[in-house]
Each structure stands twice: as structure tokens, then as C-alpha cells.
Amino acid sequence: MLHVSSMIAYGFLSFILAFFNKALFEIAKFRNNLFVISTQLSFILISFHVLVYFRRITVPVMTKNEFNTLIIPSVFFCLSTVLSLQALMQLNVAVYVIIKRCTPALTFLLSAIVLKEQKLNLKTGFCVLTITLGAAITSTGDVAYHFQSYAIGSFSVIFHSLYLLTVQRCSEQRTSNDVLYINSLLSLPMIVAFMITSSHELSNVKSYDGYSTAKFW
């Protein structure tokens, strides 16, 4: 039953997060995706250390081996997240979710390459294909087709699949908590570096005048 409750919680939170991010971009007019990602990663790391303080969990020590093992998945995670939010800025939530539904199909196909010892299961493949076909059929009703956003969303799906597979291959001896913590620890500096080198991100964050509004919060 623990797995069922975890799946329900994950499904609900991942679904509702798209609406919150879209509301932040469109209703609050805060269109700074790199700052949003860095804030979310910071929240994860702070949460871990709060739980460590209360002795609810432990966190792994970052070693050279941990760094070398998980740096590639973290790069894929950063690229996937940045491109995903960039696509969400232009697409409505329904179409965005449809594009993200293609991730299982690509992950299934790439699993035989990245996870070399794994053989493709035809029953699983049929289920994944059915989901993807349903998403593709649904997307034909998008009257406001935006090619660039579809392309960005597609690249985010590719990098998300690569992240899922590489992190699975690299973290067989680690807990999910360890992987989440290390990935956040490695990803945050990369996202901050992207944000600093971005031509407008920091200036837009500084000049945004809606921080005191209820709409933003």
C-alpha cells in the first residue's frame, strides 16, 4: 500500500506543479524559469537539512566518486528542467502534459541502449505505445500550434528520458533520498551559473515589481 500512496502523491504533485508554474508565468507575469528552478532546488536542499537537524533522515557525504557518478545525470536533469519550463511558458498546460506523456515511450526505447542488460518487454511496450498514441491523437486538437515550443518540449522529453535512465544505471547502490539530495546539490550550481550568464534573467528578477502582491505568492 505504501507504493500506491507514493504513486498517488507523486502523480498529484507533479500534475499540480505544472499549474502552479503556469500560473506563476501567466497570472503573476513572473517569467524567469532559471530563478524558479534554482528556488525549487534550494527548497529541496534546505528541507533535507531541516530533516537532518531533527534527526529524521541522513544525507550522504559528497565524495569524488559520487560527483563523477552522478554529474552526467545532473546535467541531463538541468537541461530537461530548463527546457521543460521554457516550453510551459508558451504552451497551455494540457498540451504541455501531453508532450510530457511521451517520456515513457522514449525511455522504454532507450532503455535497451542505456541499460544494456535490460531486454524490452512487449507487454510493457504495448501499454506505453497506447499511452503515447493517445497523447498524440489528443495533441491534434491544439489549434494554437507553436512549433518552437513543441520542439523545446520534445528536447526536454529526450533529456528527461536520458536523466531517468542514467540515474537508474548510476544509483543502484543508493537510496532515492541520496540520489535526490546529490542531484540537487550538483544541479543548483549549474542552474545558478546559467542564470548569471543569461543576458536578462537577473535583471528581470531585480526589476519585477510584483513581489508584494497576493497574485505572486
mmCIF file with all atom_site columns, C-alpha atoms in Angstrom:
data_model
loop_
_atom_site.group_PDB
_atom_site.id
_atom_site.type_symbol
_atom_site.label_atom_id
_atom_site.label_alt_id
_atom_site.label_comp_id
_atom_site.label_asym_id
_atom_site.label_entity_id
_atom_site.label_seq_id
_atom_site.pdbx_PDB_ins_code
_atom_site.Cartn_x
_atom_site.Cartn_y
_atom_site.Cartn_z
_atom_site.occupancy
_atom_site.B_iso_or_equiv
_atom_site.pdbx_formal_charge
_atom_site.auth_seq_id
_atom_site.auth_comp_id
_atom_site.auth_asym_id
_atom_site.auth_atom_id
_atom_site.pdbx_PDB_model_num
ATOM 1   C CA . MET A 1 1   ? 0.000  0.000  0.000   1.00 0.00 ? 1   MET A CA 1
ATOM 2   C CA . LEU A 1 2   ? 2.948  2.318  0.589   1.00 0.00 ? 2   LEU A CA 1
ATOM 3   C CA . HIS A 1 3   ? 3.776  2.146  -3.126  1.00 0.00 ? 3   HIS A CA 1
ATOM 4   C CA . VAL A 1 4   ? 0.184  3.025  -4.072  1.00 0.00 ? 4   VAL A CA 1
ATOM 5   C CA . SER A 1 5   ? 0.115  6.065  -1.779  1.00 0.00 ? 5   SER A CA 1
ATOM 6   C CA . SER A 1 6   ? 3.522  7.146  -3.110  1.00 0.00 ? 6   SER A CA 1
ATOM 7   C CA . MET A 1 7   ? 2.294  6.889  -6.710  1.00 0.00 ? 7   MET A CA 1
ATOM 8   C CA . ILE A 1 8   ? -0.850 8.868  -5.946  1.00 0.00 ? 8   ILE A CA 1
ATOM 9   C CA . ALA A 1 9   ? 1.127  11.565 -4.136  1.00 0.00 ? 9   ALA A CA 1
ATOM 10  C CA . TYR A 1 10  ? 3.715  11.781 -6.929  1.00 0.00 ? 10  TYR A CA 1
ATOM 11  C CA . GLY A 1 11  ? 1.050  11.888 -9.640  1.00 0.00 ? 11  GLY A CA 1
ATOM 12  C CA . PHE A 1 12  ? -0.926 14.615 -7.889  1.00 0.00 ? 12  PHE A CA 1
ATOM 13  C CA . LEU A 1 13  ? 2.078  16.789 -7.039  1.00 0.00 ? 13  LEU A CA 1
ATOM 14  C CA . SER A 1 14  ? 3.727  16.519 -10.466 1.00 0.00 ? 14  SER A CA 1
ATOM 15  C CA . PHE A 1 15  ? 0.382  17.345 -12.119 1.00 0.00 ? 15  PHE A CA 1
ATOM 16  C CA . ILE A 1 16  ? -0.445 20.309 -9.883  1.00 0.00 ? 16  ILE A CA 1
ATOM 17  C CA . LEU A 1 17  ? 3.102  21.696 -10.144 1.00 0.00 ? 17  LEU A CA 1
ATOM 18  C CA . ALA A 1 18  ? 2.537  22.349 -13.848 1.00 0.00 ? 18  ALA A CA 1
ATOM 19  C CA . PHE A 1 19  ? -0.482 24.504 -12.976 1.00 0.00 ? 19  PHE A CA 1
ATOM 20  C CA . PHE A 1 20  ? 1.423  26.411 -10.287 1.00 0.00 ? 20  PHE A CA 1
ATOM 21  C CA . ASN A 1 21  ? 4.340  27.112 -12.621 1.00 0.00 ? 21  ASN A CA 1
ATOM 22  C CA . LYS A 1 22  ? 1.988  28.165 -15.424 1.00 0.00 ? 22  LYS A CA 1
ATOM 23  C CA . ALA A 1 23  ? 0.117  30.466 -13.034 1.00 0.00 ? 23  ALA A CA 1
ATOM 24  C CA . LEU A 1 24  ? 3.428  31.994 -11.971 1.00 0.00 ? 24  LEU A CA 1
ATOM 25  C CA . PHE A 1 25  ? 4.349  32.646 -15.604 1.00 0.00 ? 25  PHE A CA 1
ATOM 26  C CA . GLU A 1 26  ? 0.976  33.851 -16.882 1.00 0.00 ? 26  GLU A CA 1
ATOM 27  C CA . ILE A 1 27  ? -1.036 35.255 -13.946 1.00 0.00 ? 27  ILE A CA 1
ATOM 28  C CA . ALA A 1 28  ? 1.810  36.698 -11.867 1.00 0.00 ? 28  ALA A CA 1
ATOM 29  C CA . LYS A 1 29  ? 3.831  37.517 -15.038 1.00 0.00 ? 29  LYS A CA 1
ATOM 30  C CA . PHE A 1 30  ? 6.999  36.150 -13.408 1.00 0.00 ? 30  PHE A CA 1
ATOM 31  C CA . ARG A 1 31  ? 8.669  34.587 -16.442 1.00 0.00 ? 31  ARG A CA 1
ATOM 32  C CA . ASN A 1 32  ? 12.083 33.703 -15.025 1.00 0.00 ? 32  ASN A CA 1
ATOM 33  C CA . ASN A 1 33  ? 12.353 29.938 -15.249 1.00 0.00 ? 33  ASN A CA 1
ATOM 34  C CA . LEU A 1 34  ? 16.007 29.668 -14.161 1.00 0.00 ? 34  LEU A CA 1
ATOM 35  C CA . PHE A 1 35  ? 15.251 31.552 -10.943 1.00 0.00 ? 35  PHE A CA 1
ATOM 36  C CA . VAL A 1 36  ? 12.217 29.324 -10.350 1.00 0.00 ? 36  VAL A CA 1
ATOM 37  C CA . ILE A 1 37  ? 14.313 26.166 -10.780 1.00 0.00 ? 37  ILE A CA 1
ATOM 38  C CA . SER A 1 38  ? 17.095 27.451 -8.510  1.00 0.00 ? 38  SER A CA 1
ATOM 39  C CA . THR A 1 39  ? 14.493 28.323 -5.861  1.00 0.00 ? 39  THR A CA 1
ATOM 40  C CA . GLN A 1 40  ? 12.945 24.864 -6.049  1.00 0.00 ? 40  GLN A CA 1
ATOM 41  C CA . LEU A 1 41  ? 16.347 23.155 -5.797  1.00 0.00 ? 41  LEU A CA 1
ATOM 42  C CA . SER A 1 42  ? 17.265 25.371 -2.831  1.00 0.00 ? 42  SER A CA 1
ATOM 43  C CA . PHE A 1 43  ? 13.991 24.420 -1.153  1.00 0.00 ? 43  PHE A CA 1
ATOM 44  C CA . ILE A 1 44  ? 14.824 20.720 -1.586  1.00 0.00 ? 44  ILE A CA 1
ATOM 45  C CA . LEU A 1 45  ? 18.292 21.135 -0.050  1.00 0.00 ? 45  LEU A CA 1
ATOM 46  C CA . ILE A 1 46  ? 17.007 23.256 2.848   1.00 0.00 ? 46  ILE A CA 1
ATOM 47  C CA . SER A 1 47  ? 14.274 20.684 3.520   1.00 0.00 ? 47  SER A CA 1
ATOM 48  C CA . PHE A 1 48  ? 16.865 17.924 3.682   1.00 0.00 ? 48  PHE A CA 1
ATOM 49  C CA . HIS A 1 49  ? 18.981 19.804 6.209   1.00 0.00 ? 49  HIS A CA 1
ATOM 50  C CA . VAL A 1 50  ? 15.940 20.690 8.330   1.00 0.00 ? 50  VAL A CA 1
ATOM 51  C CA . LEU A 1 51  ? 15.049 16.978 8.455   1.00 0.00 ? 51  LEU A CA 1
ATOM 52  C CA . VAL A 1 52  ? 18.670 16.127 9.285   1.00 0.00 ? 52  VAL A CA 1
ATOM 53  C CA . TYR A 1 53  ? 18.583 18.660 12.121  1.00 0.00 ? 53  TYR A CA 1
ATOM 54  C CA . PHE A 1 54  ? 15.544 16.905 13.584  1.00 0.00 ? 54  PHE A CA 1
ATOM 55  C CA . ARG A 1 55  ? 17.263 13.535 13.009  1.00 0.00 ? 55  ARG A CA 1
ATOM 56  C CA . ARG A 1 56  ? 14.576 12.261 10.675  1.00 0.00 ? 56  ARG A CA 1
ATOM 57  C CA . ILE A 1 57  ? 16.967 11.384 7.850   1.00 0.00 ? 57  ILE A CA 1
ATOM 58  C CA . THR A 1 58  ? 20.663 11.355 6.997   1.00 0.00 ? 58  THR A CA 1
ATOM 59  C CA . VAL A 1 59  ? 22.317 12.754 3.889   1.00 0.00 ? 59  VAL A CA 1
ATOM 60  C CA . PRO A 1 60  ? 25.313 11.302 2.068   1.00 0.00 ? 60  PRO A CA 1
ATOM 61  C CA . VAL A 1 61  ? 28.714 12.995 2.079   1.00 0.00 ? 61  VAL A CA 1
ATOM 62  C CA . MET A 1 62  ? 29.676 14.231 -1.360  1.00 0.00 ? 62  MET A CA 1
ATOM 63  C CA . THR A 1 63  ? 32.747 12.293 -2.482  1.00 0.00 ? 63  THR A CA 1
ATOM 64  C CA . LYS A 1 64  ? 34.727 12.410 -5.694  1.00 0.00 ? 64  LYS A CA 1
ATOM 65  C CA . ASN A 1 65  ? 33.184 9.096  -6.695  1.00 0.00 ? 65  ASN A CA 1
ATOM 66  C CA . GLU A 1 66  ? 29.654 10.423 -6.050  1.00 0.00 ? 66  GLU A CA 1
ATOM 67  C CA . PHE A 1 67  ? 30.454 13.503 -8.113  1.00 0.00 ? 67  PHE A CA 1
ATOM 68  C CA . ASN A 1 68  ? 31.864 11.538 -11.049 1.00 0.00 ? 68  ASN A CA 1
ATOM 69  C CA . THR A 1 69  ? 28.977 9.066  -10.977 1.00 0.00 ? 69  THR A CA 1
ATOM 70  C CA . LEU A 1 70  ? 26.042 11.481 -10.848 1.00 0.00 ? 70  LEU A CA 1
ATOM 71  C CA . ILE A 1 71  ? 27.313 14.569 -12.669 1.00 0.00 ? 71  ILE A CA 1
ATOM 72  C CA . ILE A 1 72  ? 26.082 13.325 -16.074 1.00 0.00 ? 72  ILE A CA 1
ATOM 73  C CA . PRO A 1 73  ? 22.525 12.578 -14.839 1.00 0.00 ? 73  PRO A CA 1
ATOM 74  C CA . SER A 1 74  ? 22.505 16.008 -13.176 1.00 0.00 ? 74  SER A CA 1
ATOM 75  C CA . VAL A 1 75  ? 23.440 17.690 -16.459 1.00 0.00 ? 75  VAL A CA 1
ATOM 76  C CA . PHE A 1 76  ? 20.553 15.876 -18.170 1.00 0.00 ? 76  PHE A CA 1
ATOM 77  C CA . PHE A 1 77  ? 18.253 16.913 -15.302 1.00 0.00 ? 77  PHE A CA 1
ATOM 78  C CA . CYS A 1 78  ? 19.201 20.585 -15.676 1.00 0.00 ? 78  CYS A CA 1
ATOM 79  C CA . LEU A 1 79  ? 18.684 20.565 -19.440 1.00 0.00 ? 79  LEU A CA 1
ATOM 80  C CA . SER A 1 80  ? 15.363 18.745 -19.101 1.00 0.00 ? 80  SER A CA 1
ATOM 81  C CA . THR A 1 81  ? 14.028 21.087 -16.413 1.00 0.00 ? 81  THR A CA 1
ATOM 82  C CA . VAL A 1 82  ? 15.095 24.313 -18.123 1.00 0.00 ? 82  VAL A CA 1
ATOM 83  C CA . LEU A 1 83  ? 13.654 23.273 -21.484 1.00 0.00 ? 83  LEU A CA 1
ATOM 84  C CA . SER A 1 84  ? 10.505 21.923 -19.851 1.00 0.00 ? 84  SER A CA 1
ATOM 85  C CA . LEU A 1 85  ? 9.657  25.237 -18.145 1.00 0.00 ? 85  LEU A CA 1
ATOM 86  C CA . GLN A 1 86  ? 10.620 27.152 -21.278 1.00 0.00 ? 86  GLN A CA 1
ATOM 87  C CA . ALA A 1 87  ? 8.065  25.114 -23.227 1.00 0.00 ? 87  ALA A CA 1
ATOM 88  C CA . LEU A 1 88  ? 5.455  25.607 -20.494 1.00 0.00 ? 88  LEU A CA 1
ATOM 89  C CA . MET A 1 89  ? 5.762  29.380 -20.925 1.00 0.00 ? 89  MET A CA 1
ATOM 90  C CA . GLN A 1 90  ? 4.378  29.130 -24.456 1.00 0.00 ? 90  GLN A CA 1
ATOM 91  C CA . LEU A 1 91  ? 2.103  26.085 -24.264 1.00 0.00 ? 91  LEU A CA 1
ATOM 92  C CA . ASN A 1 92  ? -1.127 25.597 -22.354 1.00 0.00 ? 92  ASN A CA 1
ATOM 93  C CA . VAL A 1 93  ? -0.963 23.066 -19.529 1.00 0.00 ? 93  VAL A CA 1
ATOM 94  C CA . ALA A 1 94  ? -2.996 20.421 -21.383 1.00 0.00 ? 94  ALA A CA 1
ATOM 95  C CA . VAL A 1 95  ? -0.653 20.347 -24.388 1.00 0.00 ? 95  VAL A CA 1
ATOM 96  C CA . TYR A 1 96  ? 2.399  20.535 -22.114 1.00 0.00 ? 96  TYR A CA 1
ATOM 97  C CA . VAL A 1 97  ? 1.201  17.460 -20.194 1.00 0.00 ? 97  VAL A CA 1
ATOM 98  C CA . ILE A 1 98  ? 0.525  15.645 -23.478 1.00 0.00 ? 98  ILE A CA 1
ATOM 99  C CA . ILE A 1 99  ? 4.111  16.236 -24.642 1.00 0.00 ? 99  ILE A CA 1
ATOM 100 C CA . LYS A 1 100 ? 5.473  15.051 -21.288 1.00 0.00 ? 100 LYS A CA 1
ATOM 101 C CA . ARG A 1 101 ? 3.398  11.859 -21.671 1.00 0.00 ? 101 ARG A CA 1
ATOM 102 C CA . CYS A 1 102 ? 5.783  10.873 -24.476 1.00 0.00 ? 102 CYS A CA 1
ATOM 103 C CA . THR A 1 103 ? 8.608  10.424 -21.947 1.00 0.00 ? 103 THR A CA 1
ATOM 104 C CA . PRO A 1 104 ? 7.709  6.784  -21.044 1.00 0.00 ? 104 PRO A CA 1
ATOM 105 C CA . ALA A 1 105 ? 7.814  5.714  -24.703 1.00 0.00 ? 105 ALA A CA 1
ATOM 106 C CA . LEU A 1 106 ? 11.244 7.212  -25.341 1.00 0.00 ? 106 LEU A CA 1
ATOM 107 C CA . THR A 1 107 ? 12.531 5.896  -22.019 1.00 0.00 ? 107 THR A CA 1
ATOM 108 C CA . PHE A 1 108 ? 11.277 2.424  -22.923 1.00 0.00 ? 108 PHE A CA 1
ATOM 109 C CA . LEU A 1 109 ? 13.057 2.503  -26.301 1.00 0.00 ? 109 LEU A CA 1
ATOM 110 C CA . LEU A 1 110 ? 16.317 3.914  -24.947 1.00 0.00 ? 110 LEU A CA 1
ATOM 111 C CA . SER A 1 111 ? 16.403 1.511  -22.002 1.00 0.00 ? 111 SER A CA 1
ATOM 112 C CA . ALA A 1 112 ? 17.830 -1.260 -24.167 1.00 0.00 ? 112 ALA A CA 1
ATOM 113 C CA . ILE A 1 113 ? 20.723 1.034  -25.132 1.00 0.00 ? 113 ILE A CA 1
ATOM 114 C CA . VAL A 1 114 ? 21.484 2.756  -21.817 1.00 0.00 ? 114 VAL A CA 1
ATOM 115 C CA . LEU A 1 115 ? 20.635 -0.226 -19.577 1.00 0.00 ? 115 LEU A CA 1
ATOM 116 C CA . LYS A 1 116 ? 22.366 -2.768 -21.768 1.00 0.00 ? 116 LYS A CA 1
ATOM 117 C CA . GLU A 1 117 ? 21.420 -5.789 -19.712 1.00 0.00 ? 117 GLU A CA 1
ATOM 118 C CA . GLN A 1 118 ? 17.705 -4.982 -19.897 1.00 0.00 ? 118 GLN A CA 1
ATOM 119 C CA . LYS A 1 119 ? 15.523 -6.618 -22.546 1.00 0.00 ? 119 LYS A CA 1
ATOM 120 C CA . LEU A 1 120 ? 12.434 -4.912 -23.902 1.00 0.00 ? 120 LEU A CA 1
ATOM 121 C CA . ASN A 1 121 ? 9.163  -6.298 -22.575 1.00 0.00 ? 121 ASN A CA 1
ATOM 122 C CA . LEU A 1 122 ? 6.488  -6.435 -25.273 1.00 0.00 ? 122 LEU A CA 1
ATOM 123 C CA . LYS A 1 123 ? 3.573  -6.126 -22.821 1.00 0.00 ? 123 LYS A CA 1
ATOM 124 C CA . THR A 1 124 ? 5.116  -3.017 -21.277 1.00 0.00 ? 124 THR A CA 1
ATOM 125 C CA . GLY A 1 125 ? 5.892  -1.683 -24.736 1.00 0.00 ? 125 GLY A CA 1
ATOM 126 C CA . PHE A 1 126 ? 2.278  -2.108 -25.843 1.00 0.00 ? 126 PHE A CA 1
ATOM 127 C CA . CYS A 1 127 ? 0.993  -0.221 -22.771 1.00 0.00 ? 127 CYS A CA 1
ATOM 128 C CA . VAL A 1 128 ? 3.484  2.602  -23.309 1.00 0.00 ? 128 VAL A CA 1
ATOM 129 C CA . LEU A 1 129 ? 2.638  2.774  -27.026 1.00 0.00 ? 129 LEU A CA 1
ATOM 130 C CA . THR A 1 130 ? -1.075 3.036  -26.202 1.00 0.00 ? 130 THR A CA 1
ATOM 131 C CA . ILE A 1 131 ? -0.440 5.962  -23.827 1.00 0.00 ? 131 ILE A CA 1
ATOM 132 C CA . THR A 1 132 ? 1.751  7.733  -26.389 1.00 0.00 ? 132 THR A CA 1
ATOM 133 C CA . LEU A 1 133 ? -0.729 7.241  -29.239 1.00 0.00 ? 133 LEU A CA 1
ATOM 134 C CA . GLY A 1 134 ? -3.494 8.631  -27.053 1.00 0.00 ? 134 GLY A CA 1
ATOM 135 C CA . ALA A 1 135 ? -1.343 11.676 -26.301 1.00 0.00 ? 135 ALA A CA 1
ATOM 136 C CA . ALA A 1 136 ? -0.530 12.136 -29.990 1.00 0.00 ? 136 ALA A CA 1
ATOM 137 C CA . ILE A 1 137 ? -4.208 11.940 -31.001 1.00 0.00 ? 137 ILE A CA 1
ATOM 138 C CA . THR A 1 138 ? -5.152 14.425 -28.286 1.00 0.00 ? 138 THR A CA 1
ATOM 139 C CA . SER A 1 139 ? -2.458 16.885 -29.423 1.00 0.00 ? 139 SER A CA 1
ATOM 140 C CA . THR A 1 140 ? -4.070 17.154 -32.877 1.00 0.00 ? 140 THR A CA 1
ATOM 141 C CA . GLY A 1 141 ? -6.761 19.287 -31.239 1.00 0.00 ? 141 GLY A CA 1
ATOM 142 C CA . ASP A 1 142 ? -4.245 22.013 -30.394 1.00 0.00 ? 142 ASP A CA 1
ATOM 143 C CA . VAL A 1 143 ? -5.464 24.928 -32.512 1.00 0.00 ? 143 VAL A CA 1
ATOM 144 C CA . ALA A 1 144 ? -2.682 27.229 -31.294 1.00 0.00 ? 144 ALA A CA 1
ATOM 145 C CA . TYR A 1 145 ? 0.149  25.057 -32.613 1.00 0.00 ? 145 TYR A CA 1
ATOM 146 C CA . HIS A 1 146 ? 3.515  26.582 -31.697 1.00 0.00 ? 146 HIS A CA 1
ATOM 147 C CA . PHE A 1 147 ? 6.326  24.694 -33.463 1.00 0.00 ? 147 PHE A CA 1
ATOM 148 C CA . GLN A 1 148 ? 9.190  26.166 -31.435 1.00 0.00 ? 148 GLN A CA 1
ATOM 149 C CA . SER A 1 149 ? 7.556  25.251 -28.123 1.00 0.00 ? 149 SER A CA 1
ATOM 150 C CA . TYR A 1 150 ? 6.788  21.732 -29.388 1.00 0.00 ? 150 TYR A CA 1
ATOM 151 C CA . ALA A 1 151 ? 10.454 21.382 -30.369 1.00 0.00 ? 151 ALA A CA 1
ATOM 152 C CA . ILE A 1 152 ? 11.674 22.662 -26.982 1.00 0.00 ? 152 ILE A CA 1
ATOM 153 C CA . GLY A 1 153 ? 9.215  20.337 -25.216 1.00 0.00 ? 153 GLY A CA 1
ATOM 154 C CA . SER A 1 154 ? 10.442 17.418 -27.315 1.00 0.00 ? 154 SER A CA 1
ATOM 155 C CA . PHE A 1 155 ? 14.070 18.082 -26.378 1.00 0.00 ? 155 PHE A CA 1
ATOM 156 C CA . SER A 1 156 ? 13.031 18.266 -22.716 1.00 0.00 ? 156 SER A CA 1
ATOM 157 C CA . VAL A 1 157 ? 11.465 14.802 -23.115 1.00 0.00 ? 157 VAL A CA 1
ATOM 158 C CA . ILE A 1 158 ? 14.710 13.460 -24.607 1.00 0.00 ? 158 ILE A CA 1
ATOM 159 C CA . PHE A 1 159 ? 16.847 14.830 -21.772 1.00 0.00 ? 159 PHE A CA 1
ATOM 160 C CA . HIS A 1 160 ? 14.308 13.689 -19.162 1.00 0.00 ? 160 HIS A CA 1
ATOM 161 C CA . SER A 1 161 ? 14.485 10.144 -20.531 1.00 0.00 ? 161 SER A CA 1
ATOM 162 C CA . LEU A 1 162 ? 18.284 10.240 -20.505 1.00 0.00 ? 162 LEU A CA 1
ATOM 163 C CA . TYR A 1 163 ? 18.214 11.517 -16.927 1.00 0.00 ? 163 TYR A CA 1
ATOM 164 C CA . LEU A 1 164 ? 15.865 8.744  -15.760 1.00 0.00 ? 164 LEU A CA 1
ATOM 165 C CA . LEU A 1 165 ? 17.947 6.025  -17.397 1.00 0.00 ? 165 LEU A CA 1
ATOM 166 C CA . THR A 1 166 ? 21.399 7.291  -16.432 1.00 0.00 ? 166 THR A CA 1
ATOM 167 C CA . VAL A 1 167 ? 20.373 7.945  -12.841 1.00 0.00 ? 167 VAL A CA 1
ATOM 168 C CA . GLN A 1 168 ? 18.912 4.428  -12.693 1.00 0.00 ? 168 GLN A CA 1
ATOM 169 C CA . ARG A 1 169 ? 22.143 2.958  -14.013 1.00 0.00 ? 169 ARG A CA 1
ATOM 170 C CA . CYS A 1 170 ? 24.345 5.032  -11.690 1.00 0.00 ? 170 CYS A CA 1
ATOM 171 C CA . SER A 1 171 ? 22.392 4.743  -8.469  1.00 0.00 ? 171 SER A CA 1
ATOM 172 C CA . GLU A 1 172 ? 21.757 1.041  -7.981  1.00 0.00 ? 172 GLU A CA 1
ATOM 173 C CA . GLN A 1 173 ? 23.514 1.068  -4.584  1.00 0.00 ? 173 GLN A CA 1
ATOM 174 C CA . ARG A 1 174 ? 21.948 4.335  -3.385  1.00 0.00 ? 174 ARG A CA 1
ATOM 175 C CA . THR A 1 175 ? 18.616 5.239  -1.845  1.00 0.00 ? 175 THR A CA 1
ATOM 176 C CA . SER A 1 176 ? 16.190 7.580  -3.574  1.00 0.00 ? 176 SER A CA 1
ATOM 177 C CA . ASN A 1 177 ? 16.865 10.170 -0.847  1.00 0.00 ? 177 ASN A CA 1
ATOM 178 C CA . ASP A 1 178 ? 20.594 10.024 -1.566  1.00 0.00 ? 178 ASP A CA 1
ATOM 179 C CA . VAL A 1 179 ? 20.034 10.456 -5.296  1.00 0.00 ? 179 VAL A CA 1
ATOM 180 C CA . LEU A 1 180 ? 17.613 13.372 -4.838  1.00 0.00 ? 180 LEU A CA 1
ATOM 181 C CA . TYR A 1 181 ? 19.989 15.149 -2.456  1.00 0.00 ? 181 TYR A CA 1
ATOM 182 C CA . ILE A 1 182 ? 23.128 14.674 -4.565  1.00 0.00 ? 182 ILE A CA 1
ATOM 183 C CA . ASN A 1 183 ? 21.333 15.556 -7.795  1.00 0.00 ? 183 ASN A CA 1
ATOM 184 C CA . SER A 1 184 ? 20.005 18.786 -6.223  1.00 0.00 ? 184 SER A CA 1
ATOM 185 C CA . LEU A 1 185 ? 23.439 19.588 -4.819  1.00 0.00 ? 185 LEU A CA 1
ATOM 186 C CA . LEU A 1 186 ? 25.068 19.154 -8.242  1.00 0.00 ? 186 LEU A CA 1
ATOM 187 C CA . SER A 1 187 ? 22.291 20.803 -10.236 1.00 0.00 ? 187 SER A CA 1
ATOM 188 C CA . LEU A 1 188 ? 21.930 24.008 -8.210  1.00 0.00 ? 188 LEU A CA 1
ATOM 189 C CA . PRO A 1 189 ? 25.387 25.459 -9.119  1.00 0.00 ? 189 PRO A CA 1
ATOM 190 C CA . MET A 1 190 ? 24.787 24.677 -12.798 1.00 0.00 ? 190 MET A CA 1
ATOM 191 C CA . ILE A 1 191 ? 21.393 26.397 -12.815 1.00 0.00 ? 191 ILE A CA 1
ATOM 192 C CA . VAL A 1 192 ? 22.815 29.408 -10.955 1.00 0.00 ? 192 VAL A CA 1
ATOM 193 C CA . ALA A 1 193 ? 25.662 29.595 -13.495 1.00 0.00 ? 193 ALA A CA 1
ATOM 194 C CA . PHE A 1 194 ? 23.105 29.541 -16.345 1.00 0.00 ? 194 PHE A CA 1
ATOM 195 C CA . MET A 1 195 ? 21.151 32.279 -14.585 1.00 0.00 ? 195 MET A CA 1
ATOM 196 C CA . ILE A 1 196 ? 24.197 34.507 -14.085 1.00 0.00 ? 196 ILE A CA 1
ATOM 197 C CA . THR A 1 197 ? 25.337 34.146 -17.694 1.00 0.00 ? 197 THR A CA 1
ATOM 198 C CA . SER A 1 198 ? 21.816 34.706 -19.022 1.00 0.00 ? 198 SER A CA 1
ATOM 199 C CA . SER A 1 199 ? 21.562 38.175 -20.545 1.00 0.00 ? 199 SER A CA 1
ATOM 200 C CA . HIS A 1 200 ? 18.246 39.155 -18.949 1.00 0.00 ? 200 HIS A CA 1
ATOM 201 C CA . GLU A 1 201 ? 17.372 36.713 -16.143 1.00 0.00 ? 201 GLU A CA 1
ATOM 202 C CA . LEU A 1 202 ? 18.912 38.514 -13.156 1.00 0.00 ? 202 LEU A CA 1
ATOM 203 C CA . SER A 1 203 ? 17.863 41.973 -14.324 1.00 0.00 ? 203 SER A CA 1
ATOM 204 C CA . ASN A 1 204 ? 14.294 40.719 -14.829 1.00 0.00 ? 204 ASN A CA 1
ATOM 205 C CA . VAL A 1 205 ? 14.253 39.231 -11.328 1.00 0.00 ? 205 VAL A CA 1
ATOM 206 C CA . LYS A 1 206 ? 15.513 42.512 -9.842  1.00 0.00 ? 206 LYS A CA 1
ATOM 207 C CA . SER A 1 207 ? 13.099 44.688 -11.811 1.00 0.00 ? 207 SER A CA 1
ATOM 208 C CA . TYR A 1 208 ? 9.996  42.548 -11.165 1.00 0.00 ? 208 TYR A CA 1
ATOM 209 C CA . ASP A 1 209 ? 7.523  44.696 -9.230  1.00 0.00 ? 209 ASP A CA 1
ATOM 210 C CA . GLY A 1 210 ? 5.005  42.069 -8.123  1.00 0.00 ? 210 GLY A CA 1
ATOM 211 C CA . TYR A 1 211 ? 6.762  40.517 -5.133  1.00 0.00 ? 211 TYR A CA 1
ATOM 212 C CA . SER A 1 212 ? 4.347  42.159 -2.680  1.00 0.00 ? 212 SER A CA 1
ATOM 213 C CA . THR A 1 213 ? 1.177  41.027 -4.491  1.00 0.00 ? 213 THR A CA 1
ATOM 214 C CA . ALA A 1 214 ? -1.068 38.179 -3.404  1.00 0.00 ? 214 ALA A CA 1
ATOM 215 C CA . LYS A 1 215 ? -1.100 37.022 -7.020  1.00 0.00 ? 215 LYS A CA 1
ATOM 216 C CA . PHE A 1 216 ? 2.632  36.262 -6.907  1.00 0.00 ? 216 PHE A CA 1
ATOM 217 C CA . TRP A 1 217 ? 2.540  34.437 -3.567  1.00 0.00 ? 217 TRP A CA 1
#
